[in-house]
Tab-separated table of C-alpha atoms in Angstrom:
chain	number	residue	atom	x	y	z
B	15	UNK	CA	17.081	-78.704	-4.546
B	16	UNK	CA	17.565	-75.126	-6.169
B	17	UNK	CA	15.265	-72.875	-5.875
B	18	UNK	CA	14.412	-70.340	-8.752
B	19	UNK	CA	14.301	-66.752	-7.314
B	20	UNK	CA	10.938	-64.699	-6.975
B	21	UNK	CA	10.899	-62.933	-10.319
B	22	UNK	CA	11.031	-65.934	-12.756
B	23	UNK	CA	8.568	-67.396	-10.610
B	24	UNK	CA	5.969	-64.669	-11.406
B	25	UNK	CA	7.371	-64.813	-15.127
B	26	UNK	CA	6.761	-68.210	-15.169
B	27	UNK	CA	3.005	-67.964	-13.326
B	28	UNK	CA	2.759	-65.309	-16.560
B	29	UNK	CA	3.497	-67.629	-18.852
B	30	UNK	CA	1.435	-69.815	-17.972
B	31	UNK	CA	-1.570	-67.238	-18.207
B	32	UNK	CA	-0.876	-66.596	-21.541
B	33	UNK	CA	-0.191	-70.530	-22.524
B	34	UNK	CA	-3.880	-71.801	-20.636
B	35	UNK	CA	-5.291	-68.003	-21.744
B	36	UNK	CA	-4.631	-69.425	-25.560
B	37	UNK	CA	-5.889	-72.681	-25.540
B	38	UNK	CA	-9.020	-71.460	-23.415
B	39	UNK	CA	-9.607	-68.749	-26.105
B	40	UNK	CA	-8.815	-71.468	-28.903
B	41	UNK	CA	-11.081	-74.100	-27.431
B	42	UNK	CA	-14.139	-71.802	-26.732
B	43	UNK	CA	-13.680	-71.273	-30.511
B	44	UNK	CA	-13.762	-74.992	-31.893
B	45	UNK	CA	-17.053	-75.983	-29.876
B	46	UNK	CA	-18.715	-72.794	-31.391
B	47	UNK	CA	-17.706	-73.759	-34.819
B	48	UNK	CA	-21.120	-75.636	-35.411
B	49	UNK	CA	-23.549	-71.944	-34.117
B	50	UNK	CA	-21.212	-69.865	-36.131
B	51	UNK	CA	-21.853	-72.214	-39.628
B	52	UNK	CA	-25.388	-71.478	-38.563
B	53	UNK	CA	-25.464	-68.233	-38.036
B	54	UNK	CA	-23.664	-67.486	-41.045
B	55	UNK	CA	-25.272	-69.857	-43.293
B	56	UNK	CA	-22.147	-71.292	-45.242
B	57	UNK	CA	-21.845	-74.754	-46.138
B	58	UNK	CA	-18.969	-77.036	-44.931
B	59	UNK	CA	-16.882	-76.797	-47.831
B	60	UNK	CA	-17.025	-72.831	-47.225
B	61	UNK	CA	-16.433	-73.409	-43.779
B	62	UNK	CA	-12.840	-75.943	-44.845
B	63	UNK	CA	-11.795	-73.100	-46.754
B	64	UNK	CA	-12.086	-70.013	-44.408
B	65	UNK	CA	-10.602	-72.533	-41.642
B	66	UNK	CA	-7.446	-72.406	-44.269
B	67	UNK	CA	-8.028	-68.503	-44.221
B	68	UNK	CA	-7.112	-68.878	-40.435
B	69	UNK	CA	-4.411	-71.226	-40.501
B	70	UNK	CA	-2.567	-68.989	-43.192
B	71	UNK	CA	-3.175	-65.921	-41.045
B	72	UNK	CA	-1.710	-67.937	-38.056
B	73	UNK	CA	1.159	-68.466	-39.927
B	74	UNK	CA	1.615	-65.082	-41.268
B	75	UNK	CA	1.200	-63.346	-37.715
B	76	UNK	CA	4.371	-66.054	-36.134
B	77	UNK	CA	6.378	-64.545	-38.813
B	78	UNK	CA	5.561	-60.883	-38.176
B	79	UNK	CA	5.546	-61.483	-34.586
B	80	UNK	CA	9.227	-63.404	-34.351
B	81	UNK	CA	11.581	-60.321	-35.477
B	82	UNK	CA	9.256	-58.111	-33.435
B	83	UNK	CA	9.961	-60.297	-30.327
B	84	UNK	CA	13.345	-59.698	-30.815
B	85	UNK	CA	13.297	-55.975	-31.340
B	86	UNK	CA	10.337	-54.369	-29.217
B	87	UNK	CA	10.997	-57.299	-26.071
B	88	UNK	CA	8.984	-60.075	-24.554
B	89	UNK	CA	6.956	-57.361	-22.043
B	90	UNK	CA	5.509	-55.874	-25.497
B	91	UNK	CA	5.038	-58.263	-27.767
B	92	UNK	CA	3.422	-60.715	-25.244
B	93	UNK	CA	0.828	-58.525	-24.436
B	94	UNK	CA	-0.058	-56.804	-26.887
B	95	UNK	CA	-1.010	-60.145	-28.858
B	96	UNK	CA	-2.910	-61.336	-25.817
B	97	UNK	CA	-5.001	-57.965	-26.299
B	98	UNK	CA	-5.192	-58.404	-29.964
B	99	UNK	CA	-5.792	-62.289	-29.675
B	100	UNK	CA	-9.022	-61.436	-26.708
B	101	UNK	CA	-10.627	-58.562	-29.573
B	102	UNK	CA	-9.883	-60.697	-32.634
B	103	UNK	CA	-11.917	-63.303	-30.446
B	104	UNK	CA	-15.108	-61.552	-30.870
B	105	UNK	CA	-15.513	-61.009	-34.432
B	106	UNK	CA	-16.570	-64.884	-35.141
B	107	UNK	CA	-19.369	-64.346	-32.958
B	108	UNK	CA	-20.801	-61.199	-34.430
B	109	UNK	CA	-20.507	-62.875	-38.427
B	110	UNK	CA	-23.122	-62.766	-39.952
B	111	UNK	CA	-21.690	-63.686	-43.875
B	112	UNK	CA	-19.044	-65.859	-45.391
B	113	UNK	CA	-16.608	-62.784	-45.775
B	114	UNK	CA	-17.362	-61.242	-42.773
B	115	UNK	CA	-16.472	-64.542	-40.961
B	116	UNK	CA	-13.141	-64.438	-43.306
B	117	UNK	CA	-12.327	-61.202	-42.171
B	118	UNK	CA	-12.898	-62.094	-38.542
B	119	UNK	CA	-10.877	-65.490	-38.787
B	120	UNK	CA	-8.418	-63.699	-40.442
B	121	UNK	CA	-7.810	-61.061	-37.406
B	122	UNK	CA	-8.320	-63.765	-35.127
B	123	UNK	CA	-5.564	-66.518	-36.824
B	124	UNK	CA	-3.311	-63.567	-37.112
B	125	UNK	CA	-3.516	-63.014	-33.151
B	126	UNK	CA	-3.103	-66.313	-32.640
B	127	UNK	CA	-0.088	-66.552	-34.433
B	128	UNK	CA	1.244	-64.106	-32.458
B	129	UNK	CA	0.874	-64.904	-29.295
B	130	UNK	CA	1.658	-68.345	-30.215
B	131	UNK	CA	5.309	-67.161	-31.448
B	132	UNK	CA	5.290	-64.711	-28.599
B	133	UNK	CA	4.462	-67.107	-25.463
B	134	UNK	CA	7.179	-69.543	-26.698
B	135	UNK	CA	9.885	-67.565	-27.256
B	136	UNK	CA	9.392	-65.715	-23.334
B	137	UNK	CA	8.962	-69.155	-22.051
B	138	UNK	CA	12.479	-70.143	-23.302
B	139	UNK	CA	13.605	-66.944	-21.695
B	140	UNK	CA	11.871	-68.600	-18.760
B	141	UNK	CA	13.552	-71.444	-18.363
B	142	UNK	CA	17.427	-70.239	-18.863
B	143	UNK	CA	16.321	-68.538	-15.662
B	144	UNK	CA	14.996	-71.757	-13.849
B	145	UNK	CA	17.510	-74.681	-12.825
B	146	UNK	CA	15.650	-77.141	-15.105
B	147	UNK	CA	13.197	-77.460	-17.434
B	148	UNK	CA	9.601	-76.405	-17.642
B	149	UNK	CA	8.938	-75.844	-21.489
B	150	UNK	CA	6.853	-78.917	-21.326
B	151	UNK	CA	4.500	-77.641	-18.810
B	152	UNK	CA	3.950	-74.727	-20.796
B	153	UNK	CA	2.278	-76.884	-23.291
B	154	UNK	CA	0.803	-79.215	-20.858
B	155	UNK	CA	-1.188	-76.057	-19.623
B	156	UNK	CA	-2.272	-75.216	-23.009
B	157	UNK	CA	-4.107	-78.212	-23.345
B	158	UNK	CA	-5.438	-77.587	-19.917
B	159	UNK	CA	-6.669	-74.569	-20.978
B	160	UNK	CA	-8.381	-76.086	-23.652
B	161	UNK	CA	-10.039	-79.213	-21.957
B	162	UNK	CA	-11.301	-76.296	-19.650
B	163	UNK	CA	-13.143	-74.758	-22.390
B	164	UNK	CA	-14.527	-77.602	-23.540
B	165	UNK	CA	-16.459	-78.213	-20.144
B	166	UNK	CA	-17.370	-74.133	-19.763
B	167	UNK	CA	-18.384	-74.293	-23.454
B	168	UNK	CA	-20.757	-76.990	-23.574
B	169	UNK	CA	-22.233	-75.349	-20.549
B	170	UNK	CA	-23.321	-71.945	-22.014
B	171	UNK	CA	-24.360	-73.605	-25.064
B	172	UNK	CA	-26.682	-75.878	-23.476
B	173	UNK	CA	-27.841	-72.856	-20.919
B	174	UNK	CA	-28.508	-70.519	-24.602
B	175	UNK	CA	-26.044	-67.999	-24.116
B	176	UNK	CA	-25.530	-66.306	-27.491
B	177	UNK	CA	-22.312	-67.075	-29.446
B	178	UNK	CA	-21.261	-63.681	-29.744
B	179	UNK	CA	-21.743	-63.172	-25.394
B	180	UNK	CA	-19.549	-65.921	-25.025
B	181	UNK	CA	-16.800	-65.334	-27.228
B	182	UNK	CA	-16.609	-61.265	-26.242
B	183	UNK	CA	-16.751	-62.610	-22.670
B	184	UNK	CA	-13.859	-65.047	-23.553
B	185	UNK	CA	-12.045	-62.037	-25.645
B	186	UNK	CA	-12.522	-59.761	-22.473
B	187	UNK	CA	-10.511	-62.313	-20.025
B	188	UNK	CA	-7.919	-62.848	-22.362
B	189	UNK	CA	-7.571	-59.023	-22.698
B	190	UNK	CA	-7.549	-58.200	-18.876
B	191	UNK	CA	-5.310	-61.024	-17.859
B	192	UNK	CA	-3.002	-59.975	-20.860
B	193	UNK	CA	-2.961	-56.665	-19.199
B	194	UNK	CA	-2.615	-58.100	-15.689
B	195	UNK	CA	0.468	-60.170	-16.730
B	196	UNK	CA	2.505	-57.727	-18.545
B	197	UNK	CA	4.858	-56.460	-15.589
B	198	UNK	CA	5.386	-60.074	-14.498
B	199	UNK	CA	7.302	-60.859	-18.272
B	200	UNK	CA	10.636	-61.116	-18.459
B	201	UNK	CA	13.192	-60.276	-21.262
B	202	UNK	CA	16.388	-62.168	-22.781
B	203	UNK	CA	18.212	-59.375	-20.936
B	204	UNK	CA	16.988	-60.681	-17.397
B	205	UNK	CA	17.889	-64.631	-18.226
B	206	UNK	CA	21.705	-66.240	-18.065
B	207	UNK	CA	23.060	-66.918	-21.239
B	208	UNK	CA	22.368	-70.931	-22.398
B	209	UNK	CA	26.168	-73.068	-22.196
B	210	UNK	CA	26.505	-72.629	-25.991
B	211	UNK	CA	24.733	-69.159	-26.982
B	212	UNK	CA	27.294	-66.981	-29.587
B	213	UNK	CA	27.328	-64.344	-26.048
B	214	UNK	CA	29.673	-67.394	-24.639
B	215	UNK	CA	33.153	-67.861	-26.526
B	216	UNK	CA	33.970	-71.217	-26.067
B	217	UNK	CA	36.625	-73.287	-27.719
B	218	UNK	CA	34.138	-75.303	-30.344
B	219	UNK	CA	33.269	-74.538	-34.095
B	220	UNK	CA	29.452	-74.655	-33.896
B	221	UNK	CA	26.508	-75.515	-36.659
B	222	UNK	CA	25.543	-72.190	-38.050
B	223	UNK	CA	21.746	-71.375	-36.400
B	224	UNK	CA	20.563	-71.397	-40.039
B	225	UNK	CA	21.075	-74.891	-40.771
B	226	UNK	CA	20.128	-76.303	-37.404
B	227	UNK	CA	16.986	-74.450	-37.207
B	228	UNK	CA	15.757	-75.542	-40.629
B	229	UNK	CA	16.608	-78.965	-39.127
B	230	UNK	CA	14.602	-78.231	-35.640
B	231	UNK	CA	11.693	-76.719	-38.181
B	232	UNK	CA	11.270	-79.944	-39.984
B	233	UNK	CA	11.220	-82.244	-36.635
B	234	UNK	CA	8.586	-80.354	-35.403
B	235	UNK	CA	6.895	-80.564	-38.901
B	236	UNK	CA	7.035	-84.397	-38.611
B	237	UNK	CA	5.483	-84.688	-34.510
B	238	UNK	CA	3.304	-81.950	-35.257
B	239	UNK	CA	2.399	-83.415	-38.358
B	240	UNK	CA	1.507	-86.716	-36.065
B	241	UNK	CA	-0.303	-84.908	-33.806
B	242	UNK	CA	-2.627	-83.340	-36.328
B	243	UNK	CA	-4.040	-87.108	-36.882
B	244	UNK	CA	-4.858	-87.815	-34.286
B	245	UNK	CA	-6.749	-84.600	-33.472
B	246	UNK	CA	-9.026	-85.104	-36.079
B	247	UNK	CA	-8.856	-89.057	-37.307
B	248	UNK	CA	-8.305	-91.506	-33.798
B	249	UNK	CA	-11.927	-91.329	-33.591
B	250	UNK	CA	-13.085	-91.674	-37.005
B	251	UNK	CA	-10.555	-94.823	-36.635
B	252	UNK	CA	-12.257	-96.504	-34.140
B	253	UNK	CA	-15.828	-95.590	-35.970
B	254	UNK	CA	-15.123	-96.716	-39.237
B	255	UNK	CA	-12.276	-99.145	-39.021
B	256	UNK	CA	-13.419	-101.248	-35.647
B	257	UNK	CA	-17.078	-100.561	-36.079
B	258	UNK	CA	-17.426	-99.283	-32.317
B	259	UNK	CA	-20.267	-96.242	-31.890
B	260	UNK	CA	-19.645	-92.587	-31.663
B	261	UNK	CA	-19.335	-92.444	-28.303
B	262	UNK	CA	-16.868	-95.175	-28.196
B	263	UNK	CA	-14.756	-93.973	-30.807
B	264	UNK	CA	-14.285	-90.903	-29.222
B	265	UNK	CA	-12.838	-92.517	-26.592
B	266	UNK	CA	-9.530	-92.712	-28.854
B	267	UNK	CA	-9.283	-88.915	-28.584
B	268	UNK	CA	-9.609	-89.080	-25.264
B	269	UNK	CA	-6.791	-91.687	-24.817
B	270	UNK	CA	-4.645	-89.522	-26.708
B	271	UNK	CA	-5.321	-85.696	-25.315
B	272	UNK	CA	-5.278	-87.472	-21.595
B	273	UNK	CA	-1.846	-89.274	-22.339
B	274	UNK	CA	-0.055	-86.248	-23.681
B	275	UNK	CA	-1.378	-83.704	-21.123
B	276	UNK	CA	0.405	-86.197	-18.505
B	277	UNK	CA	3.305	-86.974	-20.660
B	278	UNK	CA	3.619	-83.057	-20.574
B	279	UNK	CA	3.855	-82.492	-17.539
B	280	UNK	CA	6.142	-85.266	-16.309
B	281	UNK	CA	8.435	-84.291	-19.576
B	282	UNK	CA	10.186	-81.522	-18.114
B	283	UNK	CA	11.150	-83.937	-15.139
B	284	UNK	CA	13.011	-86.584	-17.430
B	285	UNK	CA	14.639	-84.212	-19.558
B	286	UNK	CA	16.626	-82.868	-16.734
B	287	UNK	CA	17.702	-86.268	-16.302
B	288	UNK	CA	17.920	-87.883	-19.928
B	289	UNK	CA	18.038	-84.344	-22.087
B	290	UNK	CA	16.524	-83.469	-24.803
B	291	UNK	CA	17.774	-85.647	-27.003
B	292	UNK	CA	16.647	-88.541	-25.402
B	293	UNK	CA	13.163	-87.268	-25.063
B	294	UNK	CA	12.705	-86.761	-28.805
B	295	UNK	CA	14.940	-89.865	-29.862
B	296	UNK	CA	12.859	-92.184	-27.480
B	297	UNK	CA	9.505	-90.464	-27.202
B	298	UNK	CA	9.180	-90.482	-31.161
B	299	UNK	CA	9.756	-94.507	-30.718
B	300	UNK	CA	6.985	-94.662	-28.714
B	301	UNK	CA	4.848	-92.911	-30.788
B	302	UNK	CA	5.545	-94.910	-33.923
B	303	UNK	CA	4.837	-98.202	-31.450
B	304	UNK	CA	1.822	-96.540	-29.763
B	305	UNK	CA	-0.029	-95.409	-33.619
B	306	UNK	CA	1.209	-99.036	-35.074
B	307	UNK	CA	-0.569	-100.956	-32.848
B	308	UNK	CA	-3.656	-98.438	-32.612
B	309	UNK	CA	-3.971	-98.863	-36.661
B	310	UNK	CA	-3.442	-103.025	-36.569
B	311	UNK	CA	-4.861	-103.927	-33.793
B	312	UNK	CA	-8.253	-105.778	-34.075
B	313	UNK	CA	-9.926	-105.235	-30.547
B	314	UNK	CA	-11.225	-101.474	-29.433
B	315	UNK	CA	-9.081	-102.058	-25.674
B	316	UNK	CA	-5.942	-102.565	-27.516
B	317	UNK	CA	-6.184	-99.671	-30.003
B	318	UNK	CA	-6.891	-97.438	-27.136
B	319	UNK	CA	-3.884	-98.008	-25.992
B	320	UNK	CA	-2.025	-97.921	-28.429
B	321	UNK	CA	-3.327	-94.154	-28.840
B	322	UNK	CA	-2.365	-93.595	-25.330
B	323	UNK	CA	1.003	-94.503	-26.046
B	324	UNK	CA	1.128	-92.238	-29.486
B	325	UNK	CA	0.103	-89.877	-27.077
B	326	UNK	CA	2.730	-89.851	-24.201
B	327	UNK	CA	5.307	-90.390	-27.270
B	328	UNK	CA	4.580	-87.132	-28.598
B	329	UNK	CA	4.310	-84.992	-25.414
B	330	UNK	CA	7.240	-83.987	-24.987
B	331	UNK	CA	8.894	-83.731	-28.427
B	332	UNK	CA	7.772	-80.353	-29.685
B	333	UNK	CA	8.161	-78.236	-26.315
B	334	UNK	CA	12.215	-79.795	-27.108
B	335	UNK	CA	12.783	-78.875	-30.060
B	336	UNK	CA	11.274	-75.066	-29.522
B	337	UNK	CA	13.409	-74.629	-26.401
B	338	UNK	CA	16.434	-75.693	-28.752
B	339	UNK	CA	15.575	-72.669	-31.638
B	340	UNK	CA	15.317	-69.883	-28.825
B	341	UNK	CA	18.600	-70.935	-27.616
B	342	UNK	CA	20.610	-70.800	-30.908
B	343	UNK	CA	21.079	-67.384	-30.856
B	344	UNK	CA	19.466	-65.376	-28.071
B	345	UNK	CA	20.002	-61.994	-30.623
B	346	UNK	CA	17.616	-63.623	-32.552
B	347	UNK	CA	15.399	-66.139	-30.449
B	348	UNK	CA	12.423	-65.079	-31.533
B	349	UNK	CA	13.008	-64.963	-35.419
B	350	UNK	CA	14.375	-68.607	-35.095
B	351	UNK	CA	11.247	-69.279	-32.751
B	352	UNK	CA	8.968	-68.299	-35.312
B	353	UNK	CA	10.547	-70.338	-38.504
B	354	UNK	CA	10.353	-74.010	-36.061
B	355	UNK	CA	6.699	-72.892	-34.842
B	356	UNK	CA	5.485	-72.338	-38.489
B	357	UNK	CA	6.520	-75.257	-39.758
B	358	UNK	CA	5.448	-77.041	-37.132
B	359	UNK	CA	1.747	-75.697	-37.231
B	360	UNK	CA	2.205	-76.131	-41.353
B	361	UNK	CA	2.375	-79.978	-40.511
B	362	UNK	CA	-0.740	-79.626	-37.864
B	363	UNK	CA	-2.841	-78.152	-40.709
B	364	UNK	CA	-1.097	-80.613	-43.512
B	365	UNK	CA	-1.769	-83.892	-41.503
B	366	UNK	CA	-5.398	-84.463	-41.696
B	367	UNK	CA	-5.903	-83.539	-45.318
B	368	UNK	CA	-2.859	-85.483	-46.037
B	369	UNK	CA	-4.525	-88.363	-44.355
B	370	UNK	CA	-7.365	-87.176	-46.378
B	371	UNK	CA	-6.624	-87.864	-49.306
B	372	UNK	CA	-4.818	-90.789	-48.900
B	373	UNK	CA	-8.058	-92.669	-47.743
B	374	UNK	CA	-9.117	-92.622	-51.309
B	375	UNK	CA	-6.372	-95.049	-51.770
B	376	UNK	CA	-6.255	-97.221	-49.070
B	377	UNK	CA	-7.879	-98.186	-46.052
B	378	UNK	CA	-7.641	-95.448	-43.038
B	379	UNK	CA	-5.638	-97.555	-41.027
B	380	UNK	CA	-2.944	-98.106	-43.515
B	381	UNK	CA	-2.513	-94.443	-44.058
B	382	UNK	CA	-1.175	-94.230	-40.719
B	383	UNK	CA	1.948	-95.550	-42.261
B	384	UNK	CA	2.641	-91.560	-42.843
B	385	UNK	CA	3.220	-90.872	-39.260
B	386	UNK	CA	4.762	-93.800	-38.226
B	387	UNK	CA	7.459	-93.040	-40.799
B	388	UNK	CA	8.073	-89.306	-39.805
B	389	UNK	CA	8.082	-90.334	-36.208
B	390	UNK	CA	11.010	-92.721	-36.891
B	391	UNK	CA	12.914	-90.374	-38.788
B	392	UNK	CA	11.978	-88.170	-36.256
B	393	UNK	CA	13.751	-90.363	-33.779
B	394	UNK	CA	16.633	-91.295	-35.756
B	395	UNK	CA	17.918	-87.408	-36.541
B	396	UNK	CA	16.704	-86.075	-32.562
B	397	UNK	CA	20.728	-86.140	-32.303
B	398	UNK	CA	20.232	-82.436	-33.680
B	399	UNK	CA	19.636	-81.203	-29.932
B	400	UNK	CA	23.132	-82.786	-29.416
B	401	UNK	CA	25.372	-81.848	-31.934
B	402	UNK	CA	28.890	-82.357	-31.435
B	403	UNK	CA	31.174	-80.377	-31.627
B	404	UNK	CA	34.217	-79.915	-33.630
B	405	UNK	CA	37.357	-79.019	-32.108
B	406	UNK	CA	38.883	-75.444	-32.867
B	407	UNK	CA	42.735	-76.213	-33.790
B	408	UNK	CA	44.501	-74.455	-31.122
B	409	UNK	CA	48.047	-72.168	-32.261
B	410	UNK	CA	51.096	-73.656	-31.457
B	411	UNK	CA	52.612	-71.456	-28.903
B	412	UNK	CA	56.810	-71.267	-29.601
């Protein structure tokens, strides 16, 4: 087998620093949500809406950061949102109001839009220097990251530590690892050109990036969309639907975080084999299978699996379809990057309040008929990683 030379194997030990670095520093976050509603004394319904106040600022800092990719380079950009991701951190701790908690989540969504944009668009730079893909693990280590936070944070809370401790102590790792990873990054400059980039003449008339990456943009919408439900309804599911206790249903989560975790990292194996295509087109079939039978079926064993399977469906989607917008035009990678990422995080925010408000409709289970329907048409236009293409008429030499 082919071996990838030394320096994008640092780059990619980088990237994933920053990838487990931002799901550590998003996951230390979530389990202090409950001490900083304290601490701040807001209800929930002012907590829902400065959680909005972050996603927006999320989305806002992916667009900044995307042209700025392109123009200041990955060995800026990366870093410097790590640092500003690792001080934005510590604001949430400190709160002490509803606005100054707004202003904090503001600084700290902002950041981790940023890096968010920024991470993806070096890892694609990553992997045109690797013989075959590794986007997926990126993402698998993400979650990683997160799990890992989960276990460290429920430790300092139940040991006393402060809020704000924690969080500057999480702020202050992402900031000196940030730091520490810089001169391992890599830029577009360093990486081959991808088969089809606009660098490469070749004899085809090609989709214009515009198009396709509004296309990309709205596939991620859909998965991401998917994955949103589960994140925050699988074990309300299993509560309310099948009756089973809390610490049953949140067994369903569990199904589902363990089963894509896996799924990512055995993605990046298969799509060297099937391609990318294949692992939207097929893994968006099993997620529509997997979420069916978690919503219809009547015993807790079965509906766990189906999450599973919703689960490994989805794993390896997303980490496709943003490898495909950094390679439609490596002038502009991280521009493109940013418009697929934002619309894909639009659909993680818009899925649970979709769901939401369906339930006062309809039973929960049947409003998983949303998902189930994007991930088909998710499935049925993945042939957007593998367009044809049309044949340039040649002149007629005399």
């Amino acid at each position: 087998m082919t071996t990838a030379p030394p320096r994008p194997r640092a780059a990619r030990f980088a990237t994933f620093m920053f990838f487990g670095l931002n799901g550590f520093g998003m996951g230390m976050w979530v389990v202090h949500i409950p001490n900083v509603e304290r601490a701040t004394g807001i209800s929930h319904s002012t907590l829902g809406a400065l959680l909005l106040v972050l996603g927006g600022a999320a989305f806002a800092g992916m667009q900044v950061a995307g042209p700025l990719v392109d123009r200041l380079g990955h060995r800026r950009l990366v870093p410097a949102a790590g640092i500003f991701l690792g001080l934005a951190l510590c604001g949430p701790g400190f709160a002490n109001s509803w606005w100054t908690l707004g202003l904090a989540l503001a600084l700290f969504g902002f950041g981790n839009g940023a890096i968010d944009v920024g991470m993806n668009a070096h890892a694609v730079v990553v992997e045109r220097a690797y013989p075959r893909p590794i986007m997926a693990a990126f993402h698998a280590m993400w979650s990683i990251g997160g799990a890992l936070a989960a276990v460290i944070g429920a430790a300092t809370l139940g040991a006393g530590v402060p809020t704000g401790v924690t969080l500057t102590c999480t702020g202050a790792l992402c900031l000196l690892l940030s730091l520490a990873s810089a001169r391992f990054l890599m830029e577009s400059s360093d990486a081959p050109e991808p088969a089809d980039s606009p660098e490469t003449p070749q004899p085809v008339r090609r989709r214009t990036p515009g198009k396709t990456v509004w296309l990309l943009g709205l596939l991620a919408l859909a998965l991401m969309l998917s994955e949103g439900v589960a994140n925050d309804w699988a074990a309300l599911h299993m509560e309310k639907v099948l009756g089973t206790s809390a610490s049953t249903a949140a067994l369903a989560y569990g199904a589902f975080a363990v089963a894509m975790t896996t799924g990512r990292f055995l993605t990046d194996r298969v799509a060297a084999w099937a391609g990318p295509a294949a692992i939207v087109r097929y893994g968006a079939t099993l997620a529509a299978l997997g979420l069916t039978t978690a919503a219809a079926a009547p015993w807790v064993p079965l509906s766990l699996v189906g999450w599973a399977l919703f689960g490994l469906g989805l794993s390896g989607g997303v980490p496709q379809l943003f490898t495909a917008a950094g390679n439609l035009d490596t002038r502009a990678s991280g521009a493109l990057m940013a418009r697929v990422v934002g619309l894909g995080y639009v659909g993680l925010l818009a899925g649970p309040a979709l769901i939401g408000g369906l339930t006062r409709w309809m039973p929960l289970n049947l409003t998983f008929a949303v998902p189930v329907v994007l991930c088909v048409l998710a499935a049925v236009f993945a042939g957007v990683l593998s367009p044809k293409p049309e044949p340039v008429e040649q002149p007629v030499c005399s």
